[in-house]
mmCIF file of C-alpha atoms in Angstrom:
data_model
loop_
_atom_site.group_PDB
_atom_site.id
_atom_site.type_symbol
_atom_site.label_atom_id
_atom_site.label_comp_id
_atom_site.label_asym_id
_atom_site.label_seq_id
_atom_site.Cartn_x
_atom_site.Cartn_y
_atom_site.Cartn_z
ATOM 1 C CA MET F 8 0.000 0.000 0.000
ATOM 2 C CA LYS F 9 1.320 3.443 -0.909
ATOM 3 C CA GLN F 10 1.690 5.874 1.954
ATOM 4 C CA PHE F 11 1.513 9.630 2.011
ATOM 5 C CA VAL F 12 2.203 12.426 4.441
ATOM 6 C CA CYS F 13 -0.267 15.287 4.769
ATOM 7 C CA PHE F 14 0.591 18.734 6.127
ATOM 8 C CA LEU F 15 -1.753 21.651 6.842
ATOM 9 C CA VAL F 16 -0.052 24.958 6.152
ATOM 10 C CA LEU F 17 -1.444 27.780 8.315
ATOM 11 C CA SER F 18 1.348 30.305 7.878
ATOM 12 C CA PHE F 19 4.906 30.276 6.733
ATOM 13 C CA SER F 20 8.147 32.171 6.630
ATOM 14 C CA PHE F 21 11.589 31.495 5.283
ATOM 15 C CA PHE F 22 14.624 31.698 7.535
ATOM 16 C CA VAL F 23 18.155 30.425 8.001
ATOM 17 C CA PRO F 24 18.875 29.207 11.575
ATOM 18 C CA ALA F 25 21.652 30.957 13.454
ATOM 19 C CA ASN F 26 23.750 27.797 13.399
ATOM 20 C CA ALA F 27 23.363 27.220 9.669
ATOM 21 C CA GLN F 28 25.517 28.472 6.827
ATOM 22 C CA VAL F 29 24.242 28.397 3.266
ATOM 23 C CA GLY F 30 26.651 28.378 0.359
ATOM 24 C CA GLY F 31 27.183 26.993 -3.094
ATOM 25 C CA GLY F 32 26.229 23.346 -3.422
ATOM 26 C CA GLY F 33 24.503 23.019 -0.066
ATOM 27 C CA ALA F 34 24.209 24.187 3.528
ATOM 28 C CA TRP F 35 26.095 23.543 6.781
ATOM 29 C CA ARG F 36 24.528 23.020 10.198
ATOM 30 C CA THR F 37 26.098 22.558 13.620
ATOM 31 C CA LEU F 38 24.750 19.568 15.546
ATOM 32 C CA GLU F 39 24.947 18.291 19.121
ATOM 33 C CA PRO F 40 28.636 18.020 20.053
ATOM 34 C CA MET F 41 30.134 14.578 20.499
ATOM 35 C CA PRO F 42 30.600 13.736 24.208
ATOM 36 C CA SER F 43 34.354 13.241 23.793
ATOM 37 C CA ALA F 44 36.871 15.188 21.722
ATOM 38 C CA ARG F 45 38.712 12.870 19.303
ATOM 39 C CA GLN F 46 40.617 12.902 16.020
ATOM 40 C CA GLU F 47 42.013 10.261 13.636
ATOM 41 C CA ILE F 48 38.717 8.407 14.052
ATOM 42 C CA SER F 49 36.638 6.201 11.807
ATOM 43 C CA THR F 50 32.871 6.256 11.326
ATOM 44 C CA ALA F 51 30.165 4.158 9.709
ATOM 45 C CA VAL F 52 26.361 4.063 9.542
ATOM 46 C CA LEU F 53 24.476 1.113 11.028
ATOM 47 C CA ASN F 54 20.667 1.144 11.178
ATOM 48 C CA GLY F 55 20.573 4.880 10.513
ATOM 49 C CA LYS F 56 22.973 5.761 13.339
ATOM 50 C CA ILE F 57 26.572 6.963 13.038
ATOM 51 C CA TYR F 58 29.216 5.059 15.014
ATOM 52 C CA VAL F 59 32.373 7.054 15.813
ATOM 53 C CA ILE F 60 35.138 4.612 16.655
ATOM 54 C CA ALA F 61 38.463 5.007 18.545
ATOM 55 C CA GLY F 62 41.044 7.666 17.575
ATOM 56 C CA PHE F 63 43.324 10.050 19.471
ATOM 57 C CA THR F 64 42.424 12.270 22.403
ATOM 58 C CA SER F 65 43.714 15.854 22.397
ATOM 59 C CA THR F 66 46.867 14.623 24.180
ATOM 60 C CA GLY F 67 47.590 11.966 21.563
ATOM 61 C CA ALA F 68 46.420 9.002 23.626
ATOM 62 C CA SER F 69 44.809 6.154 21.691
ATOM 63 C CA THR F 70 41.262 5.222 22.667
ATOM 64 C CA ASN F 71 38.785 2.385 22.259
ATOM 65 C CA THR F 72 35.761 4.645 22.711
ATOM 66 C CA VAL F 73 32.649 4.168 20.578
ATOM 67 C CA GLU F 74 29.975 6.866 20.563
ATOM 68 C CA VAL F 75 26.789 6.729 18.514
ATOM 69 C CA TYR F 76 24.983 9.693 16.954
ATOM 70 C CA ASP F 77 21.271 9.483 16.119
ATOM 71 C CA PRO F 78 20.386 12.050 13.410
ATOM 72 C CA THR F 79 16.657 11.726 14.107
ATOM 73 C CA THR F 80 17.013 12.922 17.711
ATOM 74 C CA ASN F 81 20.286 14.887 17.399
ATOM 75 C CA SER F 82 21.640 13.006 20.402
ATOM 76 C CA TRP F 83 24.533 10.764 21.419
ATOM 77 C CA THR F 84 24.777 7.458 23.261
ATOM 78 C CA SER F 85 27.673 5.154 24.065
ATOM 79 C CA ALA F 86 28.335 1.683 22.684
ATOM 80 C CA ALA F 87 30.725 -0.990 23.904
ATOM 81 C CA PRO F 88 34.381 -0.049 23.395
ATOM 82 C CA ILE F 89 36.367 -2.008 20.837
ATOM 83 C CA PRO F 90 38.807 -4.589 22.275
ATOM 84 C CA ILE F 91 41.989 -2.538 21.708
ATOM 85 C CA LEU F 92 43.218 1.032 22.009
ATOM 86 C CA THR F 93 43.854 2.356 18.517
ATOM 87 C CA ASN F 94 43.933 5.383 16.219
ATOM 88 C CA HIS F 95 43.853 6.068 12.476
ATOM 89 C CA ASN F 96 41.647 2.981 12.217
ATOM 90 C CA ASN F 97 39.058 2.212 9.547
ATOM 91 C CA ALA F 98 35.391 1.192 9.523
ATOM 92 C CA ALA F 99 32.642 0.038 7.171
ATOM 93 C CA VAL F 100 29.211 -1.562 7.099
ATOM 94 C CA ALA F 101 28.730 -4.502 4.731
ATOM 95 C CA ALA F 102 25.735 -6.846 4.513
ATOM 96 C CA GLY F 103 24.174 -4.949 7.410
ATOM 97 C CA LYS F 104 27.120 -5.555 9.750
ATOM 98 C CA LEU F 105 29.567 -3.059 11.262
ATOM 99 C CA TYR F 106 33.308 -3.720 11.096
ATOM 100 C CA THR F 107 36.356 -1.801 12.271
ATOM 101 C CA PHE F 108 39.878 -2.765 11.265
ATOM 102 C CA GLY F 109 43.457 -1.595 10.943
ATOM 103 C CA GLY F 110 45.026 1.329 12.723
ATOM 104 C CA THR F 111 47.604 0.003 15.164
ATOM 105 C CA SER F 112 47.108 -3.669 14.223
ATOM 106 C CA ASN F 113 45.738 -5.806 11.402
ATOM 107 C CA ARG F 114 42.873 -7.129 13.536
ATOM 108 C CA THR F 115 39.266 -6.921 12.324
ATOM 109 C CA PHE F 116 36.343 -6.601 14.724
ATOM 110 C CA LEU F 117 32.645 -7.261 14.095
ATOM 111 C CA TYR F 118 29.988 -5.478 16.166
ATOM 112 C CA ASN F 119 26.875 -7.235 17.445
ATOM 113 C CA PRO F 120 24.212 -4.589 18.155
ATOM 114 C CA GLN F 121 21.898 -7.111 19.825
ATOM 115 C CA ASN F 122 24.222 -7.723 22.766
ATOM 116 C CA ASN F 123 26.482 -4.674 22.284
ATOM 117 C CA THR F 124 29.701 -6.664 21.881
ATOM 118 C CA TRP F 125 32.689 -6.829 19.549
ATOM 119 C CA ALA F 126 34.336 -10.014 18.287
ATOM 120 C CA ASP F 127 37.439 -10.815 16.261
ATOM 121 C CA VAL F 128 36.990 -12.051 12.700
ATOM 122 C CA ALA F 129 39.667 -12.777 10.083
ATOM 123 C CA PRO F 130 42.626 -10.368 10.335
ATOM 124 C CA MET F 131 43.786 -8.336 7.355
ATOM 125 C CA ASN F 132 46.893 -9.294 5.403
ATOM 126 C CA PHE F 133 48.270 -5.785 6.011
ATOM 127 C CA GLN F 134 47.898 -3.288 8.840
ATOM 128 C CA HIS F 135 46.537 -0.353 6.802
ATOM 129 C CA GLY F 136 47.441 2.026 9.640
ATOM 130 C CA ASN F 137 47.449 5.823 9.547
ATOM 131 C CA THR F 138 44.066 5.773 7.811
ATOM 132 C CA ALA F 139 43.380 3.894 4.607
ATOM 133 C CA ALA F 140 40.673 4.481 2.014
ATOM 134 C CA VAL F 141 37.603 2.259 2.382
ATOM 135 C CA GLY F 142 34.757 1.392 0.021
ATOM 136 C CA VAL F 143 31.960 -1.182 -0.058
ATOM 137 C CA ILE F 144 30.909 -2.845 -3.328
ATOM 138 C CA ASP F 145 28.450 -5.754 -3.457
ATOM 139 C CA ASP F 146 28.718 -6.142 0.330
ATOM 140 C CA LYS F 147 32.486 -6.588 0.186
ATOM 141 C CA ILE F 148 34.886 -4.197 1.925
ATOM 142 C CA TYR F 149 37.797 -2.760 -0.087
ATOM 143 C CA VAL F 150 40.731 -1.212 1.813
ATOM 144 C CA ALA F 151 43.555 0.668 0.071
ATOM 145 C CA GLY F 152 46.703 2.336 1.328
ATOM 146 C CA GLY F 153 47.819 3.156 4.838
ATOM 147 C CA ASN F 154 51.013 1.865 6.368
ATOM 148 C CA GLY F 155 52.507 -0.419 9.006
ATOM 149 C CA GLY F 156 54.940 -3.299 8.954
ATOM 150 C CA ALA F 157 56.372 -3.978 5.507
ATOM 151 C CA MET F 158 53.634 -2.134 3.609
ATOM 152 C CA THR F 159 54.500 -0.042 0.547
ATOM 153 C CA GLU F 160 51.323 2.062 1.145
ATOM 154 C CA ARG F 161 49.917 0.901 -2.220
ATOM 155 C CA GLU F 162 48.294 -2.307 -0.966
ATOM 156 C CA LEU F 163 44.659 -3.131 -1.750
ATOM 157 C CA GLU F 164 42.692 -5.988 -0.255
ATOM 158 C CA VAL F 165 39.034 -6.983 -0.030
ATOM 159 C CA TYR F 166 37.045 -8.611 2.766
ATOM 160 C CA ASP F 167 34.254 -11.089 2.045
ATOM 161 C CA PRO F 168 31.969 -11.258 5.121
ATOM 162 C CA VAL F 169 30.358 -14.497 3.945
ATOM 163 C CA ALA F 170 33.649 -16.361 3.568
ATOM 164 C CA ASN F 171 35.340 -14.364 6.363
ATOM 165 C CA THR F 172 38.445 -13.937 4.224
ATOM 166 C CA TRP F 173 40.708 -11.102 3.087
ATOM 167 C CA THR F 174 42.104 -11.286 -0.459
ATOM 168 C CA VAL F 175 45.003 -9.191 -1.773
ATOM 169 C CA LEU F 176 44.317 -7.412 -5.074
ATOM 170 C CA VAL F 177 46.381 -5.324 -7.489
ATOM 171 C CA PRO F 178 48.091 -2.393 -5.690
ATOM 172 C CA MET F 179 47.333 1.286 -6.272
ATOM 173 C CA ASN F 180 49.431 3.409 -8.600
ATOM 174 C CA VAL F 181 50.225 5.919 -5.829
ATOM 175 C CA ALA F 182 51.558 5.097 -2.354
ATOM 176 C CA ARG F 183 49.605 6.930 0.342
ATOM 177 C CA ASN F 184 48.314 7.056 3.925
ATOM 178 C CA HIS F 185 45.981 9.550 5.638
ATOM 179 C CA THR F 186 43.797 9.081 2.573
ATOM 180 C CA SER F 187 40.109 8.488 1.921
ATOM 181 C CA GLY F 188 37.760 7.279 -0.774
ATOM 182 C CA GLY F 189 34.268 6.387 -1.889
ATOM 183 C CA VAL F 190 32.273 4.214 -4.259
ATOM 184 C CA ILE F 191 30.456 5.485 -7.361
ATOM 185 C CA ASP F 192 28.779 3.098 -9.807
ATOM 186 C CA ASP F 193 30.544 0.066 -8.293
ATOM 187 C CA LYS F 194 33.998 1.594 -8.683
ATOM 188 C CA PHE F 195 36.308 2.491 -5.794
ATOM 189 C CA TYR F 196 37.799 6.015 -5.859
ATOM 190 C CA VAL F 197 40.820 6.927 -3.699
ATOM 191 C CA VAL F 198 41.951 10.538 -3.289
ATOM 192 C CA GLY F 199 44.541 12.590 -1.412
ATOM 193 C CA GLY F 200 46.841 11.523 1.393
ATOM 194 C CA ARG F 201 50.554 11.644 2.041
ATOM 195 C CA GLY F 202 53.532 9.291 1.910
ATOM 196 C CA SER F 203 54.679 9.971 -1.654
ATOM 197 C CA THR F 204 55.203 13.011 -3.882
ATOM 198 C CA ASN F 205 51.919 12.765 -5.787
ATOM 199 C CA ALA F 206 49.734 11.493 -2.953
ATOM 200 C CA PRO F 207 48.247 14.812 -1.723
ATOM 201 C CA THR F 208 46.491 15.507 -5.048
ATOM 202 C CA ALA F 209 46.292 12.049 -6.624
ATOM 203 C CA LEU F 210 42.928 10.581 -7.608
ATOM 204 C CA GLU F 211 42.629 7.060 -8.963
ATOM 205 C CA VAL F 212 39.794 4.577 -9.376
ATOM 206 C CA TYR F 213 39.683 0.794 -9.016
ATOM 207 C CA ASP F 214 37.378 -1.358 -11.142
ATOM 208 C CA PRO F 215 36.659 -4.759 -9.527
ATOM 209 C CA GLN F 216 35.596 -6.139 -12.908
ATOM 210 C CA THR F 217 39.068 -5.665 -14.386
ATOM 211 C CA ASN F 218 41.142 -5.617 -11.168
ATOM 212 C CA ALA F 219 42.860 -2.475 -12.454
ATOM 213 C CA TRP F 220 43.479 1.123 -11.359
ATOM 214 C CA THR F 221 43.045 4.208 -13.568
ATOM 215 C CA THR F 222 44.555 7.621 -12.828
ATOM 216 C CA LEU F 223 42.089 10.527 -12.996
ATOM 217 C CA ALA F 224 42.191 14.334 -12.797
ATOM 218 C CA PRO F 225 44.174 15.420 -9.713
ATOM 219 C CA MET F 226 42.475 17.182 -6.826
ATOM 220 C CA PRO F 227 43.164 20.952 -6.996
ATOM 221 C CA THR F 228 44.076 21.305 -3.305
ATOM 222 C CA ALA F 229 46.880 19.092 -1.996
ATOM 223 C CA ARG F 230 45.887 17.599 1.371
ATOM 224 C CA SER F 231 45.661 14.560 3.626
ATOM 225 C CA GLY F 232 43.574 13.634 6.674
ATOM 226 C CA ILE F 233 40.452 14.426 4.659
ATOM 227 C CA GLY F 234 36.828 13.363 4.849
ATOM 228 C CA VAL F 235 35.092 12.046 1.718
ATOM 229 C CA GLY F 236 31.408 11.472 1.027
ATOM 230 C CA VAL F 237 29.497 10.374 -2.071
ATOM 231 C CA VAL F 238 26.232 12.127 -2.957
ATOM 232 C CA ASN F 239 24.548 12.451 -6.349
ATOM 233 C CA GLY F 240 27.217 10.315 -7.982
ATOM 234 C CA LYS F 241 29.978 12.759 -7.055
ATOM 235 C CA LEU F 242 32.944 12.671 -4.674
ATOM 236 C CA TRP F 243 32.824 15.407 -2.013
ATOM 237 C CA VAL F 244 36.156 16.096 -0.263
ATOM 238 C CA PHE F 245 36.360 18.077 2.989
ATOM 239 C CA GLY F 246 39.114 19.602 5.121
ATOM 240 C CA GLY F 247 42.495 18.010 5.750
ATOM 241 C CA GLU F 248 46.044 19.234 6.344
ATOM 242 C CA ILE F 249 49.461 19.583 4.559
ATOM 243 C CA PRO F 250 51.087 21.562 5.801
ATOM 244 C CA GLN F 251 48.425 23.816 7.297
ATOM 245 C CA ILE F 252 44.895 22.847 8.282
ATOM 246 C CA HIS F 253 42.350 23.076 5.452
ATOM 247 C CA ALA F 254 38.719 24.157 5.153
ATOM 248 C CA GLU F 255 38.390 23.563 1.407
ATOM 249 C CA VAL F 256 35.433 21.674 -0.049
ATOM 250 C CA GLU F 257 35.970 20.264 -3.543
ATOM 251 C CA VAL F 258 33.703 18.056 -5.635
ATOM 252 C CA TYR F 259 34.759 15.554 -8.275
ATOM 253 C CA ASN F 260 32.420 14.691 -11.158
ATOM 254 C CA PRO F 261 33.297 11.325 -12.761
ATOM 255 C CA ILE F 262 31.216 12.076 -15.857
ATOM 256 C CA SER F 263 33.370 15.061 -16.844
ATOM 257 C CA ASN F 264 36.503 13.965 -14.922
ATOM 258 C CA SER F 265 36.664 17.432 -13.400
ATOM 259 C CA TRP F 266 36.737 19.220 -10.048
ATOM 260 C CA ARG F 267 34.983 22.315 -8.764
ATOM 261 C CA ARG F 268 35.503 24.364 -5.611
ATOM 262 C CA LEU F 269 32.698 25.146 -3.159
ATOM 263 C CA PRO F 270 32.665 27.584 -0.225
ATOM 264 C CA ASP F 271 34.819 26.467 2.706
ATOM 265 C CA MET F 272 33.502 24.365 5.561
ATOM 266 C CA PRO F 273 32.714 26.474 8.670
ATOM 267 C CA THR F 274 35.224 24.645 10.879
ATOM 268 C CA PRO F 275 38.563 23.705 9.277
ATOM 269 C CA LYS F 276 39.367 20.154 10.418
ATOM 270 C CA HIS F 277 41.626 17.204 9.674
ATOM 271 C CA GLY F 278 41.806 13.675 11.060
ATOM 272 C CA ILE F 279 38.173 13.323 10.063
ATOM 273 C CA TRP F 280 35.930 10.715 8.513
ATOM 274 C CA ALA F 281 32.807 11.698 6.556
ATOM 275 C CA THR F 282 29.587 9.678 6.760
ATOM 276 C CA THR F 283 26.783 9.940 4.206
ATOM 277 C CA ILE F 284 23.076 9.415 4.847
ATOM 278 C CA GLY F 285 20.929 10.368 1.855
ATOM 279 C CA ASN F 286 22.103 13.792 0.709
ATOM 280 C CA LYS F 287 23.638 14.671 4.079
ATOM 281 C CA ILE F 288 27.346 14.322 4.867
ATOM 282 C CA TYR F 289 28.137 14.190 8.601
ATOM 283 C CA ILE F 290 31.583 15.180 9.888
ATOM 284 C CA PRO F 291 31.908 14.653 13.654
ATOM 285 C CA ALA F 292 35.054 15.397 15.685
ATOM 286 C CA GLY F 293 38.534 15.710 14.125
ATOM 287 C CA ALA F 294 41.292 18.212 14.895
ATOM 288 C CA VAL F 295 40.984 21.996 14.569
ATOM 289 C CA VAL F 296 44.716 22.775 14.568
ATOM 290 C CA GLN F 297 47.603 21.191 12.712
ATOM 291 C CA GLY F 298 48.770 18.009 14.441
ATOM 292 C CA LEU F 299 47.090 17.272 17.774
ATOM 293 C CA GLY F 300 44.019 19.349 18.587
ATOM 294 C CA ALA F 301 40.988 17.098 18.961
ATOM 295 C CA THR F 302 37.514 18.625 18.984
ATOM 296 C CA ASN F 303 33.985 17.415 19.641
ATOM 297 C CA ILE F 304 32.408 19.721 17.046
ATOM 298 C CA ASN F 305 29.764 17.874 15.020
ATOM 299 C CA GLU F 306 28.607 19.310 11.682
ATOM 300 C CA VAL F 307 26.542 18.189 8.714
ATOM 301 C CA PHE F 308 26.582 19.367 5.115
ATOM 302 C CA THR F 309 23.312 18.969 3.212
ATOM 303 C CA VAL F 310 23.931 18.729 -0.515
ATOM 304 C CA ALA F 311 21.536 20.854 -2.545
ATOM 305 C CA ASN F 312 19.710 18.859 -5.188
ATOM 306 C CA LYS F 313 20.146 20.671 -8.470
ATOM 307 C CA THR F 314 17.126 21.079 -10.707
ATOM 308 C CA ALA F 315 17.299 20.667 -14.471
ATOM 309 C CA ASP F 316 20.666 18.884 -14.519
ATOM 310 C CA TYR F 317 19.741 16.584 -17.398
ATOM 311 C CA ASP F 318 23.283 15.482 -18.306
ATOM 312 C CA GLY F 319 24.480 14.836 -14.753
ATOM 313 C CA ASP F 320 27.502 17.144 -14.827
ATOM 314 C CA GLY F 321 26.484 19.026 -11.682
ATOM 315 C CA LYS F 322 25.332 22.141 -13.548
ATOM 316 C CA THR F 323 21.824 23.313 -14.369
ATOM 317 C CA ASP F 324 21.010 23.011 -18.070
ATOM 318 C CA LEU F 325 18.964 25.558 -20.006
ATOM 319 C CA SER F 326 15.712 23.904 -21.093
ATOM 320 C CA VAL F 327 12.314 24.755 -22.537
ATOM 321 C CA PHE F 328 9.030 22.861 -22.946
ATOM 322 C CA ARG F 329 7.051 23.550 -26.103
ATOM 323 C CA ALA F 330 3.955 21.725 -27.338
ATOM 324 C CA GLY F 331 4.920 18.434 -25.696
ATOM 325 C CA ASN F 332 8.598 18.707 -26.661
ATOM 326 C CA TRP F 333 11.577 19.269 -24.383
ATOM 327 C CA PHE F 334 14.648 21.120 -25.661
ATOM 328 C CA VAL F 335 17.777 20.965 -23.486
ATOM 329 C CA LEU F 336 21.072 22.799 -23.995
ATOM 330 C CA GLN F 337 23.411 20.369 -22.228
ATOM 331 C CA SER F 338 26.181 22.122 -20.315
ATOM 332 C CA LEU F 339 28.404 19.028 -20.495
ATOM 333 C CA ASP F 340 29.103 19.320 -24.238
ATOM 334 C CA SER F 341 26.963 22.301 -25.421
ATOM 335 C CA SER F 342 24.800 19.990 -27.541
ATOM 336 C CA VAL F 343 21.029 20.420 -27.892
ATOM 337 C CA ARG F 344 18.826 17.487 -26.987
ATOM 338 C CA ALA F 345 15.202 17.272 -28.146
ATOM 339 C CA VAL F 346 12.751 14.806 -26.572
ATOM 340 C CA GLN F 347 9.016 14.418 -27.159
ATOM 341 C CA PHE F 348 7.313 13.610 -23.857
ATOM 342 C CA GLY F 349 3.936 14.908 -22.736
ATOM 343 C CA LEU F 350 1.185 17.127 -24.085
ATOM 344 C CA SER F 351 1.144 20.878 -24.514
ATOM 345 C CA SER F 352 -1.507 21.135 -21.776
ATOM 346 C CA ASP F 353 0.553 19.182 -19.198
ATOM 347 C CA THR F 354 2.229 20.713 -16.157
ATOM 348 C CA ILE F 355 5.945 19.939 -16.257
ATOM 349 C CA THR F 356 7.450 18.429 -13.075
ATOM 350 C CA PRO F 357 11.099 17.521 -13.808
ATOM 351 C CA GLY F 358 13.193 15.924 -11.074
ATOM 352 C CA ASP F 359 15.544 13.050 -10.295
ATOM 353 C CA PHE F 360 12.884 10.439 -9.567
ATOM 354 C CA ASP F 361 15.120 7.388 -10.166
ATOM 355 C CA GLY F 362 18.126 8.618 -8.196
ATOM 356 C CA ASP F 363 20.716 8.390 -10.992
ATOM 357 C CA ASN F 364 21.883 12.011 -10.563
ATOM 358 C CA ARG F 365 20.207 13.170 -13.775
ATOM 359 C CA THR F 366 16.974 15.117 -14.038
ATOM 360 C CA ASP F 367 14.112 13.091 -15.509
ATOM 361 C CA PHE F 368 11.513 14.508 -17.879
ATOM 362 C CA ALA F 369 8.154 14.400 -16.090
ATOM 363 C CA VAL F 370 4.657 15.847 -16.461
ATOM 364 C CA PHE F 371 1.466 15.985 -14.384
ATOM 365 C CA ARG F 372 -1.883 15.487 -16.130
ATOM 366 C CA ASN F 373 -5.311 15.240 -14.482
ATOM 367 C CA GLY F 374 -3.967 13.651 -11.300
ATOM 368 C CA THR F 375 -1.570 11.302 -13.110
ATOM 369 C CA TRP F 376 2.222 11.541 -13.126
ATOM 370 C CA PHE F 377 4.268 10.531 -16.169
ATOM 371 C CA VAL F 378 8.036 10.139 -15.672
ATOM 372 C CA LEU F 379 10.651 9.310 -18.313
ATOM 373 C CA GLN F 380 13.428 7.674 -16.273
ATOM 374 C CA SER F 381 16.889 8.694 -17.449
ATOM 375 C CA SER F 382 18.467 5.583 -15.917
ATOM 376 C CA SER F 383 16.578 3.177 -18.205
ATOM 377 C CA ASN F 384 14.857 5.396 -20.799
ATOM 378 C CA THR F 385 11.530 3.837 -19.758
ATOM 379 C CA PHE F 386 8.516 5.719 -18.476
ATOM 380 C CA LEU F 387 6.274 5.292 -15.465
ATOM 381 C CA ALA F 388 2.664 6.395 -15.131
ATOM 382 C CA PHE F 389 0.833 6.463 -11.808
ATOM 383 C CA GLN F 390 -2.019 8.317 -10.165
ATOM 384 C CA PHE F 391 -1.406 10.587 -7.191
ATOM 385 C CA GLY F 392 -3.538 13.653 -6.629
ATOM 386 C CA LEU F 393 -6.525 15.310 -8.266
ATOM 387 C CA SER F 394 -6.747 17.174 -11.542
ATOM 388 C CA THR F 395 -7.139 20.438 -9.616
ATOM 389 C CA ASP F 396 -4.022 19.864 -7.464
ATOM 390 C CA LYS F 397 -0.762 21.709 -7.900
ATOM 391 C CA PRO F 398 2.217 19.322 -8.356
ATOM 392 C CA VAL F 399 5.098 20.199 -6.015
ATOM 393 C CA ALA F 400 7.667 17.444 -6.564
ATOM 394 C CA ALA F 401 10.846 17.804 -4.479
ATOM 395 C CA ASP F 402 13.224 15.814 -2.273
ATOM 396 C CA PHE F 403 11.315 16.102 0.993
ATOM 397 C CA ASP F 404 13.025 13.231 2.844
ATOM 398 C CA GLY F 405 16.626 13.989 1.888
ATOM 399 C CA ASP F 406 17.351 10.684 0.128
ATOM 400 C CA ALA F 407 18.566 12.397 -3.078
ATOM 401 C CA ARG F 408 15.450 11.293 -5.014
ATOM 402 C CA THR F 409 12.566 13.530 -6.048
ATOM 403 C CA ASP F 410 9.338 12.731 -4.189
ATOM 404 C CA ILE F 411 5.850 12.909 -5.675
ATOM 405 C CA ALA F 412 3.747 15.561 -3.932
ATOM 406 C CA VAL F 413 0.733 17.795 -4.507
ATOM 407 C CA TYR F 414 -0.675 20.918 -2.845
ATOM 408 C CA ARG F 415 -4.438 21.215 -2.292
ATOM 409 C CA ASN F 416 -6.371 23.864 -0.349
ATOM 410 C CA GLY F 417 -3.663 24.478 2.244
ATOM 411 C CA PHE F 418 -2.611 20.828 2.507
ATOM 412 C CA TRP F 419 0.545 19.147 1.225
ATOM 413 C CA PHE F 420 0.287 15.477 0.253
ATOM 414 C CA ILE F 421 3.632 13.681 -0.106
ATOM 415 C CA GLN F 422 3.887 10.129 -1.366
ATOM 416 C CA GLY F 423 5.939 7.856 0.911
#
């Protein structure tokens, strides 16, 4: 059964909260501080909650502390500490299970939320200390870079939770630690870091299908100790250091193999780990000065969903609707695209309904929605609303997909 949310609008105003900063690409908001100040942490999302694991205190002492942030209540709780004191460790959720690994040892721990305990599983082949890059593809955890023992800082291995095994894969092109990464379209991107000449700006991508790395456009700002999130099929890079502390926010678009600069983050930080939920990127804790300087500041960046980005390059495209025809001047290559979809009497309602980071052609007609999905070039038709309603499609729940909604006589109806 389809669900909807109904709101009665009595009055309204538009405002920006005192603790929010709005800039290009999205908006920042300060959240409830973390109970403890830590840096060189790792984080991961389990059941909608963010686990912040281990790291340094402001004096450089390793910890085993685990604190849990609930975005729905803007509050913190504690979870069982991990079995060892560590820092610069790594974390990921695969197949619905939370793991932390590396740092000061090659041990891997699995968290059981039912009884709030940690247990050893298969150890890694390498230590991957001083923060590696981590990505999850098909419920397998990929870990690249870091150092410790006899590592060259190029090592890549993958963990299979079903088999409980780590397998060594082809190494990266660039040696690095204090790095980070993310997954886009089942490919593992690794960016920034230190440990070799090119590491601070280097971007490369691993394809599990070919077991090969490809070098991509370098990041404009050289840095390590960064946080990376993936939203709308793009790589968002925050903060870092080398040699000074950084506040830069830069976004990589894999379609155009290009970077763009956004306004700085409100609190320059390094030793961070970014966590993505929908179109929100959470950055708790970290260090606010070069070297040791742990903080408990907790901030979130909400990525603005661009309208009319039909080619997925992160820029709004000029477009017109005329007699059932759409004409789009694509900013990616300056070509003009013409598509027949809809009737001249329809109300146009474009948006990213299928979540592929491209705007879909869509119209509203007599209470029925028609959507041409850019991901498959197929169309959907479904009824939601009355012929007299006003369509107000938007991303109301922050999952980076456009939601179906109508406005009627002071009420908003949003399809769940």
